[in-house]
Amino acid sequence: MFTQPLVVLMTATLNPGPYANAVQRADPRLRTEDYVHALEFWARITDQRIKGVVFCENSGGELTLLKNRLAESAPNLPIEWLTFEGNSRPAGMHYGYSELGHLEYAVTNSHLLTGTNIFLKVTGRLIFPEISKLLDTFDQDIRFAVDCRRAYRRETGSPIKARTQLMLFEKSFYFDHFFCRSEEMLRCCSHLEEFVALRVLPFQNDPTVVLRFKRECPPVGIAAFTGENYHTGKTLLKSKLRQVLRRVAPGFWL
């Protein structure tokens, strides 16, 4: 069972700015409340493997309000605050492109990440109540984990997509396969979900790389792109179906 210490890296964009029309959840006030809720979840988690939280924001946002709100909840874990100007992308690229910049900035500027070998990258507005149960399914020598799925009927591009809201990285694996790879993404695809899948599918027979979770770890929160609540309607139904398929048909990547 996985027992290594790790740090949670929350990627955040307080103000979508010029890309506000690309997402339904664009109001900075609503997004700030999302981040407060998620920070409270991660900072108060009791899983002993999680040793700290890095909040990395890429629109040069003012973090004082977040810091003050979080201080009121008496967090259990150390929190590191990072903010930079990196909310930009070339024409034709999906908004997830900036996630690569989030990762690069965090691993080169975070003190908490310097002191750990494993980090968990999460979309900062979301929480994952089943995270401890998911971590329990990983082996001690894991180097990377993401949950992949087959492309939906109307999707183009690669036939396999990575659900990038939640990914686990060993730092050496990250540096070998994702660090400073933005130009490579420009040459192959527009969506981060495709790029991650293309980078890691060659490792599908590597026991230290997980491309399909053994159990469902559904996000809780509001999807930025669609504005839908992950815990209601079709999204919740699909999550429950995924959990069943993991047991009865593990080769079917819904």
Coordinates of C-alpha atoms in Angstrom, one line a residue:
M1 CA 0.0 0.0 0.0
F2 CA 1.1 3.5 -0.8
T3 CA 2.5 5.2 2.4
Q4 CA 4.9 7.9 0.9
P5 CA 4.5 11.5 2.1
L6 CA 3.2 13.9 -0.5
V7 CA 2.2 17.5 -1.1
V8 CA -1.0 18.7 -2.8
L9 CA -0.6 21.2 -5.6
M10 CA -3.7 23.2 -6.2
T11 CA -3.8 24.9 -9.6
A12 CA -5.9 28.1 -9.6
T13 CA -7.0 31.0 -11.8
L14 CA -8.8 33.6 -9.8
N15 CA -9.7 35.8 -12.8
P16 CA -10.0 34.2 -16.2
G17 CA -9.6 37.7 -17.7
P18 CA -9.5 37.6 -21.5
Y19 CA -10.6 33.9 -21.5
A20 CA -13.7 34.4 -19.4
N21 CA -15.9 33.6 -22.4
A22 CA -14.3 30.1 -22.6
V23 CA -15.8 29.0 -19.3
Q24 CA -19.2 29.1 -17.7
R25 CA -17.7 29.5 -14.2
A26 CA -16.0 32.8 -14.9
D27 CA -17.0 35.3 -12.2
P28 CA -14.0 35.9 -10.0
R29 CA -16.2 36.2 -6.9
L30 CA -17.7 32.7 -7.4
R31 CA -14.3 31.3 -8.2
T32 CA -12.8 32.7 -5.1
E33 CA -15.5 31.1 -3.0
D34 CA -14.8 27.8 -4.8
Y35 CA -11.1 28.1 -3.9
V36 CA -11.9 28.9 -0.2
H37 CA -14.1 25.8 0.1
A38 CA -11.4 23.6 -1.6
L39 CA -8.6 25.1 0.5
E40 CA -10.5 24.3 3.7
F41 CA -11.0 20.7 2.5
W42 CA -7.3 20.1 1.7
A43 CA -5.8 22.1 4.6
R44 CA -7.9 20.2 7.2
I45 CA -7.5 16.7 5.7
T46 CA -6.4 14.1 8.2
D47 CA -4.6 11.7 5.9
Q48 CA -1.1 11.5 7.4
R49 CA 0.5 11.0 4.0
I50 CA -0.5 14.6 3.0
K51 CA 2.1 16.9 4.4
G52 CA 1.2 20.3 2.9
V53 CA -0.7 22.3 0.3
V54 CA 0.7 24.6 -2.4
F55 CA -1.8 27.0 -3.8
C56 CA -0.5 28.2 -7.2
E57 CA -2.5 31.0 -8.9
N58 CA -1.7 32.1 -12.5
S59 CA -3.6 35.3 -13.1
G60 CA -1.5 37.5 -10.8
G61 CA -4.4 37.6 -8.3
E62 CA -4.4 39.2 -4.9
L63 CA -4.4 36.3 -2.3
T64 CA -5.0 38.3 0.9
L65 CA -8.7 37.5 1.0
L66 CA -8.0 33.8 0.6
K67 CA -5.4 33.8 3.3
N68 CA -7.6 35.6 5.7
R69 CA -10.6 33.4 5.1
L70 CA -8.5 30.3 5.5
A71 CA -6.8 31.5 8.7
E72 CA -10.3 31.6 10.3
S73 CA -10.7 27.8 9.8
A74 CA -7.5 26.9 11.6
P75 CA -5.9 24.7 8.9
N76 CA -4.0 21.5 10.0
L77 CA -1.4 21.6 7.3
P78 CA 1.2 24.2 6.1
I79 CA 0.0 26.2 3.1
E80 CA 2.3 27.8 0.6
W81 CA 1.0 30.6 -1.6
L82 CA 2.2 31.3 -5.1
T83 CA 0.9 33.7 -7.7
F84 CA 2.3 34.7 -11.1
E85 CA 1.2 36.0 -14.5
G86 CA 0.7 33.0 -16.7
N87 CA -2.9 32.9 -17.8
S88 CA -2.2 33.0 -21.5
R89 CA -2.2 30.6 -24.4
P90 CA -1.6 30.5 -28.1
A91 CA -4.4 30.8 -30.5
G92 CA -6.3 27.6 -30.9
M93 CA -5.3 26.1 -27.6
H94 CA -7.8 25.0 -25.0
Y95 CA -7.7 26.8 -21.6
G96 CA -6.1 23.7 -20.0
Y97 CA -2.9 24.6 -21.8
S98 CA -2.0 26.9 -19.0
E99 CA -1.9 24.0 -16.6
L100 CA 1.5 23.1 -17.9
G101 CA 2.7 26.6 -16.9
H102 CA 1.2 26.1 -13.4
L103 CA 3.2 22.9 -13.0
E104 CA 6.4 24.5 -14.2
Y105 CA 6.1 27.5 -12.0
A106 CA 5.2 25.5 -8.9
V107 CA 8.0 22.9 -9.1
T108 CA 10.6 25.6 -9.7
N109 CA 9.4 28.0 -7.0
S110 CA 7.7 26.0 -4.2
H111 CA 9.6 25.2 -1.0
L112 CA 7.2 22.5 -0.1
L113 CA 7.5 20.8 -3.4
T114 CA 11.3 20.9 -3.1
G115 CA 11.1 18.9 0.1
T116 CA 8.9 16.1 -1.3
N117 CA 9.3 13.3 -3.9
I118 CA 5.6 12.9 -4.7
F119 CA 3.0 15.5 -5.4
L120 CA -0.7 15.4 -6.2
K121 CA -1.9 17.9 -8.7
V122 CA -5.5 18.9 -8.3
T123 CA -7.8 21.4 -10.1
G124 CA -8.0 24.0 -7.3
R125 CA -11.7 24.6 -7.2
L126 CA -12.6 20.9 -6.7
I127 CA -12.4 18.6 -3.8
F128 CA -12.0 14.8 -3.8
P129 CA -13.6 13.3 -0.7
E130 CA -12.5 9.8 -1.7
I131 CA -8.8 10.7 -2.1
S132 CA -7.5 8.6 0.8
K133 CA -9.2 5.5 -0.5
L134 CA -7.8 6.1 -3.9
L135 CA -4.2 6.6 -2.5
D136 CA -4.6 3.2 -0.7
T137 CA -4.9 1.5 -4.1
F138 CA -1.5 2.6 -5.3
D139 CA 1.7 0.7 -4.8
Q140 CA 4.6 2.1 -2.9
D141 CA 6.8 2.4 -6.0
I142 CA 4.3 4.4 -8.1
R143 CA 5.7 7.1 -10.4
F144 CA 2.6 8.5 -12.1
A145 CA -1.2 8.1 -11.9
V146 CA -4.1 9.6 -13.9
D147 CA -7.5 8.2 -14.7
C148 CA -7.9 7.8 -18.5
R149 CA -11.1 7.3 -20.5
R150 CA -12.1 6.6 -24.1
A151 CA -13.1 9.6 -26.2
Y152 CA -16.8 10.3 -26.4
R153 CA -18.6 9.9 -29.7
R154 CA -18.4 13.6 -30.7
E155 CA -14.9 14.1 -29.5
T156 CA -12.0 14.4 -32.0
G157 CA -8.3 13.9 -31.6
S158 CA -6.8 11.0 -29.7
P159 CA -9.1 8.0 -28.8
I160 CA -7.9 8.1 -25.2
K161 CA -8.2 11.2 -22.9
A162 CA -6.8 11.8 -19.4
R163 CA -9.0 13.2 -16.7
T164 CA -6.5 15.8 -15.6
Q165 CA -8.4 17.2 -12.6
L166 CA -6.4 14.8 -10.5
M167 CA -2.9 13.5 -11.2
L168 CA -0.1 12.0 -9.1
F169 CA 3.5 12.7 -10.0
E170 CA 6.8 11.5 -8.8
K171 CA 9.0 14.5 -9.4
S172 CA 11.6 12.7 -11.5
F173 CA 8.8 11.4 -13.8
Y174 CA 7.4 14.9 -14.1
F175 CA 10.8 16.3 -15.1
D176 CA 11.5 13.6 -17.6
H177 CA 8.1 13.7 -19.4
F178 CA 6.3 17.0 -18.7
F179 CA 8.6 19.7 -17.7
C180 CA 9.0 22.5 -20.3
R181 CA 6.9 20.5 -22.9
S182 CA 4.6 23.4 -23.9
E183 CA 6.1 23.6 -27.3
E184 CA 5.6 19.9 -27.8
M185 CA 1.9 20.2 -26.9
L186 CA 1.6 23.0 -29.5
R187 CA 2.7 20.6 -32.2
C188 CA 0.4 17.7 -31.4
C189 CA -2.9 18.7 -29.8
S190 CA -5.0 21.6 -28.3
H191 CA -6.3 19.9 -25.1
L192 CA -4.3 19.0 -22.0
E193 CA -6.4 15.8 -21.7
E194 CA -5.0 14.6 -25.0
F195 CA -1.5 15.7 -24.4
V196 CA -1.2 13.9 -21.1
A197 CA -2.7 10.7 -22.6
L198 CA -0.3 10.8 -25.5
R199 CA 2.7 11.3 -23.2
V200 CA 1.8 8.4 -20.9
L201 CA 0.1 5.7 -23.0
P202 CA 3.5 4.2 -23.9
F203 CA 3.8 3.3 -20.2
Q204 CA 0.5 1.3 -20.0
N205 CA 2.4 -1.9 -19.3
D206 CA 4.7 -0.3 -16.7
P207 CA 3.5 -1.4 -13.2
T208 CA 4.8 1.9 -11.7
V209 CA 2.4 4.0 -13.9
V210 CA -1.3 3.9 -13.4
L211 CA -3.5 5.0 -16.3
R212 CA -6.8 3.7 -14.9
F213 CA -7.8 4.1 -11.3
K214 CA -9.0 0.9 -9.5
R215 CA -11.7 2.9 -7.8
E216 CA -13.7 6.0 -8.6
C217 CA -12.6 9.2 -7.0
P218 CA -15.2 11.7 -8.2
P219 CA -14.7 15.4 -7.9
V220 CA -17.1 17.6 -5.9
G221 CA -17.6 21.1 -7.2
I222 CA -18.7 23.1 -10.3
A223 CA -17.2 22.3 -13.7
A224 CA -15.5 25.5 -15.1
F225 CA -16.2 24.7 -18.7
T226 CA -19.9 23.7 -18.5
G227 CA -20.9 25.2 -15.2
E228 CA -22.5 21.8 -14.2
N229 CA -22.4 20.5 -10.7
Y230 CA -20.2 17.3 -10.7
H231 CA -22.4 15.8 -7.9
T232 CA -25.7 15.9 -9.7
G233 CA -27.5 14.7 -12.8
K234 CA -25.8 13.0 -15.6
T235 CA -22.3 13.6 -14.2
L236 CA -23.2 11.9 -11.0
L237 CA -24.8 9.0 -12.9
K238 CA -21.7 8.6 -15.1
S239 CA -19.5 8.5 -12.0
K240 CA -21.6 5.7 -10.5
L241 CA -21.5 3.8 -13.7
R242 CA -17.7 4.2 -13.9
Q243 CA -17.4 2.7 -10.4
V244 CA -19.4 -0.4 -11.4
L245 CA -17.4 -0.8 -14.6
R246 CA -14.1 -0.7 -12.7
R247 CA -15.3 -3.9 -11.0
V248 CA -17.1 -5.8 -13.7
A249 CA -15.4 -4.6 -16.9
P250 CA -12.1 -3.0 -16.0
G251 CA -11.0 -2.9 -19.6
F252 CA -13.8 -0.6 -20.6
W253 CA -12.5 3.0 -20.0
L254 CA -15.7 5.1 -19.7

